[in-house]
């Protein structure tokens, strides 16, 4: 019996290295879904609850492995559901291949059921490669190219496969004649380094500086030894953009932690007081947290020339792989004998960690969320894979959690969408079944999709050699991050109509579907909850009742933000008293004697 085009599509994906597909069936992909059964020994199909989750998982697969993440959805509604997860991948520069169905070629253009112009819909999210197959002979090169381009461009690619075409006989070898393509799979990462003269110029700038600040992003993941060696020579402090949180150990004396609205005060000082700025593998967007233009000389290293010199007016922007480039650059640097700048930054860091602990230990009603994250540091295994959702959890994840290069850690860095926390953790369990995964998620995100996706965890956890997948839910009955943004940016009080969300018993829900969990309602139960979660024999949900009035203070509050907040409170914020109390307690710690 001859092979179908759907079967050949899977065979070609396998030849390109694909071993797992996240997806959801539908009649637009019936032939591919049918073919998956024949390929189940070679390609694992992970069935999600919603196509957006399949796309989040494909993005996370790419983040956790460096491989192309593949997701599959049916035509029309299924394809459209993928989009948000695909944009997450696009904006964080992850290689993801989306395969979607389409109505039969004979029906296209006929206003047919579920007929959507998918090439137009996907063109923006997959600009590098978005193709619809109209002939079986295309499949070979469409798959080879979609896979290769995703890796080469670190981007989303998309293949649209009409259902009738997928059912046809395959054409694995196009005829050898004019107008045909004969492709093969394969792509290798090159060692990309700048020209020697450019490296020398970079070294000149860095050697001339007396106060060097380094910012590393996800492009520097895997280059921790090179970053440390370079920072040591220059006596520099190093800040981390959120996607680069696992680049350096938070316990390093000169690592100032995260930067930006979710950042730390030492990172703020580092950027404000430096005279030379080196940015490696980051597209951190908020320029107000970088040195003021003109006040520092700048060098940037990025694998993607399009990302150079756009956040800060760099004196020199170099295209290069961060690890290889730093390996070439460091020997050209002089060891700075004067360590006073570094000592200054180190002292700030010591003070900052003390402040973090004091803030975490402040009482709140009933639980101070920072305390959960602070206590987590005692339990977090060195090989844990951590995801955070978008919401107040991202603040505490960024500031309080101590991560090291042996961990993997990520979130939706650029799209900053709600919803990736739980699916990222599930993808982690498939990519690295022997490692514990942890998702830090708000109650809004749990209600949006996290709860449903726990069902996926329940379906699969027995396959994982280490069954630990822990979800911490910050149950604050509030869309808290935005509530605070409305206060600080708009001067608007909390509006319960839009902000308050219902209480749900998340741990009970976990138990209902065969998982485990605990509800934590007082701070003295936090330790036991982490302990139980990390020794559980199945996915575990900590439903923590946390105080929405603990302010996610940015490292530096502008006068305007403070005025807006006061205005919001005067306009009758229902939580005014609690906020005043908490804000005062959190802020005043900075001014206590000894600081
Ligand atoms: C899909 C999506 N919708 C809306 C937002 C805007 N948003 C960002 S954080 C947030 C609140 C999240 O609430 P929750 O998950 O409960 O976390 P909390 O901040 O309360 O801890 C909202 C609505 C977003 N980023 N993504
Ligand atoms: Mg919430």
Coordinates of C-alpha atoms and ligand atoms in Angstrom, one line a residue:
X1 CA 0.0 0.0 0.0
X2 CA 1.4 3.4 -0.9
X3 CA 2.1 6.0 1.8
X4 CA -0.4 8.9 2.2
X5 CA 0.8 12.5 2.1
X6 CA -0.1 12.8 5.8
X7 CA 2.1 9.9 6.6
X8 CA 4.9 11.3 4.5
X9 CA 4.5 14.6 6.3
X10 CA 5.1 12.9 9.6
X11 CA 8.0 10.8 8.2
X12 CA 9.7 14.0 7.0
X13 CA 9.1 15.7 10.3
X14 CA 10.8 12.8 12.0
X15 CA 13.7 13.0 9.5
X16 CA 14.1 16.6 10.5
X17 CA 14.4 15.5 14.2
X18 CA 10.8 16.1 15.4
X19 CA 9.9 13.6 18.2
X20 CA 6.8 15.3 19.7
X21 CA 3.8 17.2 18.5
X22 CA 1.4 19.1 20.7
X23 CA -2.1 19.4 19.3
X24 CA -5.8 18.8 19.1
X25 CA -7.8 17.0 16.4
X26 CA -10.4 18.2 14.0
X27 CA -11.7 17.2 10.6
X28 CA -9.4 19.6 8.8
X29 CA -6.5 17.4 9.9
X30 CA -8.2 14.0 10.0
X31 CA -5.7 12.4 7.7
X32 CA -2.7 13.7 9.8
X33 CA -4.4 12.6 13.0
X34 CA -5.0 9.2 11.5
X35 CA -1.4 8.9 10.4
X36 CA -0.2 9.8 13.9
X37 CA -1.4 6.4 15.0
X38 CA 1.0 4.7 12.6
X39 CA 3.8 6.9 13.8
X40 CA 3.2 6.6 17.5
X41 CA 6.5 4.8 18.1
X42 CA 8.4 7.6 16.4
X43 CA 6.5 10.7 17.2
X44 CA 4.7 11.3 20.5
X45 CA 1.4 13.2 20.3
X46 CA 0.5 15.3 23.3
X47 CA -3.3 16.0 23.5
X48 CA -4.0 19.4 25.1
X49 CA -7.3 21.0 26.2
X50 CA -7.1 24.0 23.9
X51 CA -5.0 24.7 20.8
X52 CA -3.5 27.8 22.4
X53 CA -2.0 25.5 25.0
X54 CA -0.4 23.4 22.3
X55 CA 1.2 26.5 20.9
X56 CA 2.4 27.6 24.4
X57 CA 3.8 24.1 24.8
X58 CA 5.6 24.2 21.5
X59 CA 7.1 27.5 22.4
X60 CA 8.2 26.1 25.8
X61 CA 9.6 23.0 24.2
X62 CA 11.8 25.3 22.1
X63 CA 12.8 27.2 25.2
X64 CA 13.6 24.1 27.3
X65 CA 15.4 22.2 24.5
X66 CA 16.6 24.5 21.8
X67 CA 14.7 22.3 19.3
X68 CA 11.8 23.3 17.1
X69 CA 8.5 23.0 19.0
X70 CA 5.7 21.6 16.8
X71 CA 2.0 22.2 17.2
X72 CA -0.9 20.9 15.2
X73 CA -4.5 22.2 14.9
X74 CA -7.4 21.8 12.6
X75 CA -8.6 24.3 10.0
X76 CA -10.6 27.4 11.0
X77 CA -11.3 27.5 14.7
X78 CA -8.4 25.3 15.7
X79 CA -5.9 27.2 13.7
X80 CA -7.2 30.5 15.1
X81 CA -6.9 29.2 18.7
X82 CA -3.2 28.6 18.2
X83 CA -2.4 32.2 17.5
X84 CA -1.8 33.7 20.9
X85 CA 0.7 30.9 21.8
X86 CA 2.4 31.4 18.4
X87 CA 2.8 35.1 19.0
X88 CA 4.4 34.3 22.4
X89 CA 6.9 32.3 20.4
X90 CA 7.4 34.9 17.8
X91 CA 8.0 37.7 20.2
X92 CA 10.4 35.7 22.3
X93 CA 12.2 34.5 19.1
X94 CA 11.5 30.8 19.5
X95 CA 11.6 28.2 16.7
X96 CA 8.1 26.9 16.4
X97 CA 6.4 25.1 13.5
X98 CA 2.6 25.3 13.3
X99 CA 0.9 22.8 11.1
X100 CA -2.8 23.5 10.4
X101 CA -5.5 21.9 8.3
X102 CA -7.6 23.5 5.6
X103 CA -10.7 22.6 3.8
X104 CA -10.4 20.6 0.6
X105 CA -8.8 22.3 -2.3
X106 CA -12.0 21.9 -4.4
X107 CA -14.0 23.9 -1.8
X108 CA -11.6 26.8 -1.3
X109 CA -13.0 30.1 -2.4
X110 CA -16.5 28.8 -2.0
X111 CA -17.4 30.3 1.4
X112 CA -17.2 26.8 2.7
X113 CA -17.7 25.8 6.3
X114 CA -14.7 26.6 8.5
X115 CA -13.0 28.2 5.5
X116 CA -10.7 30.9 6.7
X117 CA -7.9 32.5 4.7
X118 CA -5.2 31.0 6.8
X119 CA -2.3 32.3 4.8
X120 CA -3.4 35.8 5.5
X121 CA -4.2 35.0 9.2
X122 CA -0.8 33.4 9.8
X123 CA 1.4 35.7 7.7
X124 CA 2.1 38.1 10.5
X125 CA 2.9 35.5 13.1
X126 CA 5.0 33.4 10.7
X127 CA 6.4 36.0 8.3
X128 CA 9.6 34.0 7.5
X129 CA 7.7 31.1 6.1
X130 CA 3.9 30.5 5.8
X131 CA 3.0 28.2 3.0
X132 CA -0.1 26.3 1.9
X133 CA 0.6 23.0 0.2
X134 CA -1.4 22.5 -3.0
X135 CA 0.5 19.6 -4.4
X136 CA 1.8 16.4 -2.7
X137 CA 5.2 16.8 -4.2
X138 CA 5.7 20.0 -2.2
X139 CA 5.5 18.3 1.2
X140 CA 9.2 17.2 1.2
X141 CA 10.6 20.7 0.8
X142 CA 7.8 22.5 2.7
X143 CA 8.7 20.4 5.8
X144 CA 12.4 20.7 5.4
X145 CA 12.3 24.4 4.9
X146 CA 9.7 25.2 7.6
X147 CA 11.8 23.3 10.1
X148 CA 15.1 24.8 9.0
X149 CA 13.8 28.4 8.7
X150 CA 12.3 28.2 12.2
X151 CA 15.7 27.3 13.6
X152 CA 17.8 29.6 11.4
X153 CA 15.6 32.6 11.9
X154 CA 14.5 31.7 15.5
X155 CA 11.0 32.3 14.4
X156 CA 7.5 30.8 13.9
X157 CA 6.8 29.0 10.6
X158 CA 3.5 27.7 9.4
X159 CA 2.3 24.9 7.0
X160 CA -1.3 24.8 5.9
X161 CA -2.3 21.4 4.6
X162 CA -5.7 20.9 2.9
X163 CA -7.4 17.8 4.2
X164 CA -7.9 16.2 0.7
X165 CA -4.2 16.7 -0.1
X166 CA -3.2 15.0 3.1
X167 CA -5.3 11.9 2.1
X168 CA -3.6 11.7 -1.4
X169 CA -0.8 9.4 -2.2
X170 CA 2.5 10.8 -1.1
X171 CA 5.2 12.0 -3.5
X172 CA 8.4 11.5 -1.5
X173 CA 10.6 12.0 -4.6
X174 CA 9.5 14.7 -6.9
X175 CA 10.3 14.0 -10.6
X176 CA 13.7 15.1 -11.8
X177 CA 12.6 17.7 -14.2
X178 CA 12.3 21.5 -14.6
X179 CA 10.1 23.1 -12.0
X180 CA 10.7 20.7 -9.1
X181 CA 12.5 21.0 -5.8
X182 CA 14.8 18.3 -4.2
X183 CA 15.4 19.2 -0.7
X184 CA 17.0 17.5 2.3
X185 CA 16.7 18.1 6.1
X186 CA 19.4 19.5 8.4
X187 CA 20.6 22.6 10.0
X188 CA 23.6 23.2 12.3
X189 CA 24.3 26.2 14.6
X190 CA 27.3 28.1 13.3
X191 CA 29.9 29.7 15.5
X192 CA 29.4 33.4 14.7
X193 CA 31.9 35.9 15.9
X194 CA 32.6 39.5 15.0
X195 CA 35.7 40.6 13.0
X196 CA 38.9 40.7 15.1
X197 CA 39.2 44.5 14.6
X198 CA 35.7 45.0 15.9
X199 CA 36.4 42.8 18.9
X200 CA 39.5 45.0 19.6
X201 CA 37.4 48.1 19.4
X202 CA 34.9 46.6 21.8
X203 CA 37.8 45.8 24.2
X204 CA 39.1 49.3 23.9
X205 CA 35.8 50.7 25.0
X206 CA 35.4 48.2 27.9
X207 CA 39.0 48.7 29.0
X208 CA 38.6 52.5 29.1
X209 CA 35.5 52.2 31.4
X210 CA 35.8 52.6 35.2
X211 CA 32.3 51.5 36.0
X212 CA 31.1 48.8 33.7
X213 CA 27.6 47.5 33.8
X214 CA 26.6 44.3 32.0
X215 CA 23.0 43.3 31.0
X216 CA 22.5 39.7 29.9
X217 CA 19.4 38.2 28.3
X218 CA 18.3 34.9 27.0
X219 CA 20.9 35.0 24.2
X220 CA 23.5 34.5 27.0
X221 CA 21.9 31.3 28.3
X222 CA 24.6 28.7 28.3
X223 CA 27.4 31.3 28.4
X224 CA 27.5 31.7 32.2
X225 CA 31.2 30.8 32.5
X226 CA 32.1 33.3 29.8
X227 CA 29.9 36.1 31.4
X228 CA 31.5 35.4 34.8
X229 CA 35.0 35.5 33.5
X230 CA 34.4 38.7 31.6
X231 CA 32.6 40.4 34.5
X232 CA 35.5 39.4 36.9
X233 CA 38.1 41.0 34.6
X234 CA 36.1 44.2 34.3
X235 CA 35.0 44.3 37.9
X236 CA 31.5 44.7 36.5
X237 CA 28.1 44.1 38.0
X238 CA 25.7 42.0 36.0
X239 CA 21.9 42.5 35.6
X240 CA 19.6 40.0 34.0
X241 CA 16.7 40.6 31.8
X242 CA 13.8 38.2 32.7
X243 CA 14.3 35.7 29.9
X244 CA 17.9 35.5 30.9
X245 CA 17.2 34.9 34.6
X246 CA 19.0 31.5 34.5
X247 CA 22.1 32.9 32.9
X248 CA 23.8 33.7 36.2
X249 CA 23.4 32.4 39.8
X250 CA 21.4 34.9 41.9
X251 CA 23.7 34.1 44.7
X252 CA 26.8 35.6 42.9
X253 CA 28.0 38.6 44.8
X254 CA 27.9 40.9 41.8
X255 CA 24.7 39.7 40.2
X256 CA 22.1 42.4 40.6
X257 CA 19.2 40.3 39.6
X258 CA 16.4 41.4 37.4
X259 CA 15.9 44.8 35.7
X260 CA 13.0 47.0 34.9
X261 CA 9.6 47.4 36.5
X262 CA 10.0 43.9 38.0
X263 CA 13.6 44.6 38.7
X264 CA 15.8 45.3 41.7
X265 CA 17.4 48.4 43.2
X266 CA 20.9 47.2 42.6
X267 CA 20.2 46.8 38.9
X268 CA 18.8 50.4 38.9
X269 CA 22.0 51.7 40.6
X270 CA 24.2 49.7 38.2
X271 CA 22.6 51.2 35.2
X272 CA 22.3 54.7 36.6
X273 CA 25.9 55.0 37.8
X274 CA 27.9 53.1 35.2
X275 CA 30.1 54.8 32.7
X276 CA 30.2 51.8 30.2
X277 CA 27.4 49.5 29.3
X278 CA 27.7 46.0 27.7
X279 CA 24.5 44.3 26.6
X280 CA 24.7 40.7 25.6
X281 CA 21.8 38.7 24.0
X282 CA 19.0 40.9 25.2
X283 CA 16.2 43.0 23.7
X284 CA 15.0 44.2 27.1
X285 CA 12.6 46.9 26.0
X286 CA 12.3 49.6 28.7
X287 CA 15.0 52.2 28.0
X288 CA 14.2 54.2 31.1
X289 CA 15.9 51.4 33.1
X290 CA 19.1 51.5 31.0
X291 CA 21.8 54.2 31.4
X292 CA 20.7 57.6 30.2
X293 CA 21.8 58.1 26.6
X294 CA 25.1 60.1 26.6
X295 CA 26.0 59.1 30.1
X296 CA 27.7 55.8 29.2
X297 CA 29.5 54.3 26.3
X298 CA 27.8 51.2 24.9
X299 CA 28.7 47.9 23.3
X300 CA 26.1 45.3 22.3
X301 CA 26.4 41.7 21.2
X302 CA 23.5 40.0 19.6
X303 CA 23.1 37.0 17.2
X304 CA 20.5 39.0 15.3
X305 CA 21.7 42.2 13.6
X306 CA 18.2 43.6 13.5
X307 CA 18.2 43.8 17.3
X308 CA 21.3 45.9 17.5
X309 CA 21.4 49.5 18.8
X310 CA 17.7 50.0 19.3
X311 CA 17.3 50.2 23.1
X312 CA 20.3 52.3 23.7
X313 CA 22.5 54.3 21.3
X314 CA 25.4 51.9 21.3
X315 CA 28.8 53.0 20.2
X316 CA 29.4 49.6 18.8
X317 CA 26.9 46.9 17.9
X318 CA 28.3 43.5 17.0
X319 CA 26.7 40.5 15.5
X320 CA 27.8 37.3 17.2
X321 CA 26.9 34.3 19.2
X322 CA 27.3 35.4 22.9
X323 CA 29.4 32.4 24.1
X324 CA 31.8 32.4 21.2
X325 CA 32.1 36.2 21.1
X326 CA 32.8 36.5 24.8
X327 CA 35.4 33.8 24.5
X328 CA 37.2 35.9 21.9
X329 CA 36.6 39.2 23.6
X330 CA 37.7 38.4 27.2
X331 CA 41.4 37.7 26.4
X332 CA 41.6 41.3 25.0
X333 CA 40.4 42.8 28.3
X334 CA 42.7 44.1 31.1
X335 CA 42.0 43.1 34.6
X336 CA 40.8 46.2 36.4
X337 CA 42.9 46.7 39.5
X338 CA 40.5 49.2 41.1
X339 CA 37.6 47.1 42.5
X340 CA 35.7 50.0 44.2
X341 CA 32.9 50.0 41.7
X342 CA 32.3 46.3 42.1
X343 CA 32.4 46.6 45.9
X344 CA 29.9 49.4 45.7
X345 CA 27.5 47.2 43.7
X346 CA 28.1 44.2 46.0
X347 CA 27.2 46.2 49.0
X348 CA 24.0 47.3 47.4
X349 CA 23.2 43.6 46.6
X350 CA 23.8 42.6 50.2
X351 CA 21.5 45.4 51.4
X352 CA 18.9 44.4 48.8
X353 CA 18.7 40.8 49.8
X354 CA 18.3 41.8 53.4
X355 CA 15.4 44.1 52.3
X356 CA 13.9 41.3 50.3
X357 CA 13.8 39.0 53.3
X358 CA 12.4 41.7 55.5
X359 CA 9.7 42.6 53.0
X360 CA 8.8 38.9 52.6
X361 CA 8.5 38.4 56.4
X362 CA 6.1 41.4 56.8
X363 CA 2.7 40.2 58.0
X364 CA -0.1 40.5 55.5
X365 CA -3.8 39.4 55.3
X366 CA -3.7 36.5 55.3
X367 CA -0.4 35.7 53.5
X368 CA 2.3 38.0 52.1
X369 CA 2.9 36.6 48.6
X370 CA 6.6 37.4 48.8
X371 CA 6.9 35.0 51.7
X372 CA 5.9 32.1 49.5
X373 CA 8.6 32.9 47.0
X374 CA 11.2 33.6 49.6
X375 CA 10.6 30.3 51.4
X376 CA 10.6 28.5 48.0
X377 CA 14.4 29.3 47.8
X378 CA 14.9 26.7 50.5
X379 CA 13.2 23.9 48.6
X380 CA 14.0 24.7 44.9
X381 CA 16.1 21.8 43.5
X382 CA 19.1 22.8 41.4
X383 CA 17.6 21.0 38.3
X384 CA 14.1 22.5 38.6
X385 CA 12.4 24.0 35.6
X386 CA 10.5 27.1 36.5
X387 CA 7.8 29.0 34.6
X388 CA 5.9 32.1 35.7
X389 CA 2.7 33.5 34.4
X390 CA 2.1 37.2 33.7
X391 CA 0.6 38.8 36.8
X392 CA 1.9 39.7 40.2
X393 CA 3.7 36.4 40.3
X394 CA 6.2 37.6 37.7
X395 CA 7.3 40.4 40.2
X396 CA 8.0 38.0 43.0
X397 CA 9.5 35.4 40.6
X398 CA 11.8 38.1 39.2
X399 CA 12.9 39.6 42.5
X400 CA 12.7 36.9 45.2
X401 CA 13.4 33.6 43.5
X402 CA 17.1 32.5 43.4
X403 CA 17.8 30.7 40.2
X404 CA 21.0 29.3 38.9
X405 CA 22.4 28.2 35.5
X406 CA 21.5 24.5 36.3
X407 CA 17.9 25.5 36.4
X408 CA 15.7 26.3 33.4
X409 CA 13.4 29.3 33.9
X410 CA 11.2 31.2 31.5
X411 CA 7.9 33.1 31.0
X412 CA 6.2 35.0 28.3
X413 CA 8.9 37.7 28.2
X414 CA 7.8 39.9 25.3
X415 CA 4.1 39.2 24.6
X416 CA 3.6 39.1 28.4
X417 CA 0.4 37.1 27.9
X418 CA -1.5 35.5 30.6
X419 CA -1.7 31.7 30.4
X420 CA 1.7 30.1 29.7
X421 CA 2.5 29.2 33.3
X422 CA 0.9 25.7 33.4
X423 CA 1.4 24.7 29.8
X424 CA 5.1 25.7 30.0
X425 CA 5.5 23.4 33.0
X426 CA 3.8 20.6 31.2
X427 CA 6.1 21.0 28.2
X428 CA 9.0 20.9 30.7
X429 CA 7.8 17.5 32.0
X430 CA 7.7 16.1 28.4
X431 CA 11.1 17.5 27.5
X432 CA 12.8 16.6 30.8
X433 CA 10.6 14.0 32.5
X434 CA 13.3 13.4 35.2
X435 CA 13.3 17.0 36.4
X436 CA 10.8 18.7 38.7
X437 CA 8.8 21.5 37.1
X438 CA 7.2 24.4 38.9
X439 CA 4.6 26.9 37.6
X440 CA 4.0 30.2 39.5
X441 CA 0.5 31.4 38.5
X442 CA -2.2 33.9 39.4
X443 CA -5.8 32.9 40.1
X444 CA -6.9 34.8 37.0
X445 CA -4.6 32.7 34.8
X446 CA -5.7 29.5 36.5
X447 CA -9.3 30.4 35.7
X448 CA -8.4 31.4 32.2
X449 CA -6.7 28.2 31.2
X450 CA -4.5 26.7 34.0
X451 CA -7.2 24.7 35.6
X452 CA -8.2 23.0 32.3
X453 CA -4.6 22.2 31.5
X454 CA -4.2 20.5 34.9
X455 CA -6.4 17.8 33.2
X456 CA -3.6 17.3 30.7
X457 CA -1.1 16.9 33.6
X458 CA -3.5 14.3 35.1
X459 CA -3.7 12.5 31.8
X460 CA 0.0 12.1 31.4
X461 CA 1.9 12.3 34.7
X462 CA 2.3 8.6 35.1
X463 CA 4.6 8.6 32.0
X464 CA 7.1 11.0 33.7
X465 CA 9.9 9.3 35.6
X466 CA 9.8 12.2 38.1
X467 CA 6.0 13.0 38.5
X468 CA 6.6 16.3 40.3
X469 CA 4.8 19.2 38.6
X470 CA 4.0 21.9 41.1
X471 CA 1.6 24.7 40.5
X472 CA 1.6 27.6 43.0
X473 CA -1.6 29.6 42.7
X474 CA -1.6 33.1 44.1
X475 CA -5.2 33.1 45.1
X476 CA -5.9 36.9 45.7
X477 CA -9.4 37.1 44.2
X478 CA -8.0 39.9 42.0
X479 CA -6.5 40.6 38.6
X480 CA -3.9 42.1 40.8
X481 CA -1.1 43.2 38.5
X482 CA -3.5 45.3 36.5
X483 CA -5.3 46.6 39.6
X484 CA -1.9 48.0 40.7
X485 CA -1.1 49.3 37.2
X486 CA -4.4 51.2 37.1
X487 CA -3.6 52.8 40.4
X488 CA 0.0 53.7 39.6
X489 CA -0.4 54.6 35.9
X490 CA -3.9 56.0 35.7
X491 CA -4.7 57.1 39.2
X492 CA -7.8 54.9 39.1
X493 CA -9.0 53.1 42.2
X494 CA -9.6 49.4 42.1
X495 CA -12.9 48.7 40.2
X496 CA -14.4 45.5 41.7
X497 CA -16.6 45.1 38.6
X498 CA -13.5 44.5 36.4
X499 CA -10.9 43.4 38.9
X500 CA -12.4 41.1 41.5
X501 CA -12.6 37.4 40.5
X502 CA -14.3 34.5 42.3
X503 CA -12.7 32.3 44.9
X504 CA -12.0 28.8 43.6
X505 CA -10.7 25.8 45.6
X506 CA -7.8 25.1 43.3
X507 CA -6.3 22.3 45.5
X508 CA -9.7 20.6 45.8
X509 CA -10.0 20.8 42.0
X510 CA -6.6 19.1 41.6
X511 CA -7.7 16.3 44.0
X512 CA -11.0 16.0 42.1
X513 CA -9.1 15.1 38.9
X514 CA -6.7 12.7 40.6
X515 CA -3.9 15.1 41.4
X516 CA -2.9 16.4 44.9
X517 CA -2.8 19.8 46.5
X518 CA -3.2 21.9 49.6
X519 CA -4.8 25.2 50.5
X520 CA -2.6 27.4 52.5
X521 CA -4.3 30.2 54.5
X522 CA -1.7 31.2 57.0
X523 CA 2.0 31.9 56.7
X524 CA 3.0 29.2 59.2
X525 CA 1.8 26.6 56.7
X526 CA 4.0 27.7 53.8
X527 CA 7.0 25.6 54.7
X528 CA 5.0 22.4 55.0
X529 CA 3.3 23.1 51.7
X530 CA 6.5 23.4 49.8
X531 CA 7.9 20.3 51.5
X532 CA 4.7 18.3 50.7
X533 CA 4.7 19.6 47.1
X534 CA 8.3 18.7 46.5
X535 CA 7.9 15.2 47.9
X536 CA 4.6 14.5 46.2
X537 CA 4.1 11.5 43.9
X538 CA 2.0 13.4 41.4
X539 CA 1.3 16.9 40.2
X540 CA 0.5 19.1 43.2
X541 CA -1.3 22.4 43.5
X542 CA -0.6 24.9 46.3
X543 CA -3.7 27.1 46.6
X544 CA -2.3 30.1 48.6
X545 CA -4.6 32.7 49.9
X546 CA -2.5 35.8 49.4
X547 CA -3.0 39.5 50.2
X548 CA -3.7 41.6 47.1
X549 CA -2.7 44.8 48.9
X550 CA 1.0 44.0 49.1
X551 CA 2.4 46.5 46.5
X552 CA 4.6 45.1 43.7
X553 CA 6.9 48.1 44.2
X554 CA 9.1 48.9 41.2
X555 CA 12.8 49.6 42.1
X556 CA 12.3 53.3 41.6
X557 CA 8.9 55.1 42.0
X558 CA 8.5 58.2 39.9
X559 CA 6.8 61.2 41.5
X560 CA 4.1 60.8 38.9
X561 CA 3.4 57.2 39.9
X562 CA 3.2 58.2 43.5
X563 CA 0.8 61.0 42.7
X564 CA -1.4 58.7 40.7
X565 CA -1.5 56.1 43.5
X566 CA -2.5 58.8 46.0
X567 CA -5.1 60.0 43.6
X568 CA -6.5 56.5 43.2
X569 CA -6.7 56.0 46.9
X570 CA -8.4 59.4 47.5
X571 CA -11.0 58.5 44.8
X572 CA -12.3 55.8 47.0
X573 CA -10.3 52.6 46.4
X574 CA -12.1 49.9 48.4
X575 CA -8.8 48.7 49.7
X576 CA -7.3 52.1 50.7
X577 CA -6.7 51.3 54.4
X578 CA -5.0 48.0 53.7
X579 CA -2.9 49.4 50.9
X580 CA -1.7 52.4 53.0
X581 CA -0.8 49.9 55.7
X582 CA 1.1 47.5 53.4
X583 CA 2.8 50.1 51.2
X584 CA 4.0 51.9 54.3
X585 CA 5.3 48.7 55.9
X586 CA 7.1 47.6 52.6
X587 CA 8.6 51.0 51.8
X588 CA 9.6 52.1 55.3
X589 CA 12.0 49.1 55.5
X590 CA 14.3 50.8 53.0
X591 CA 14.8 53.7 55.4
X592 CA 15.5 51.8 58.6
X593 CA 18.8 52.4 60.3
X594 CA 21.7 50.4 58.9
X595 CA 20.7 51.1 55.2
Ligands
LIG1 C1 -4.3 37.2 27.6 C2 -4.1 38.4 28.5 N1 -5.2 39.1 29.0 C3 -5.0 40.2 29.8 C4 -3.7 40.6 30.2 C5 -3.5 41.8 31.1 N2 -3.1 41.3 32.4 C6 -1.8 41.2 32.7 S1 -1.6 40.6 34.3 C7 -3.2 40.5 34.5 C8 -3.8 40.1 35.8 C9 -3.5 38.6 36.1 O1 -4.3 38.2 37.1 P1 -3.9 36.9 37.9 O2 -3.6 35.8 37.0 O3 -5.0 36.7 39.0 O4 -2.6 37.3 38.6 P2 -2.3 38.4 39.8 O5 -1.8 39.6 39.2 O6 -3.6 38.6 40.5 O7 -1.4 37.7 40.7 C10 -3.9 40.9 33.4 C11 -5.4 41.0 33.3 C12 -2.6 39.8 29.6 N3 -1.4 40.2 29.9 N4 -2.8 38.8 28.9
LIG2 MG1 -5.1 37.2 40.9

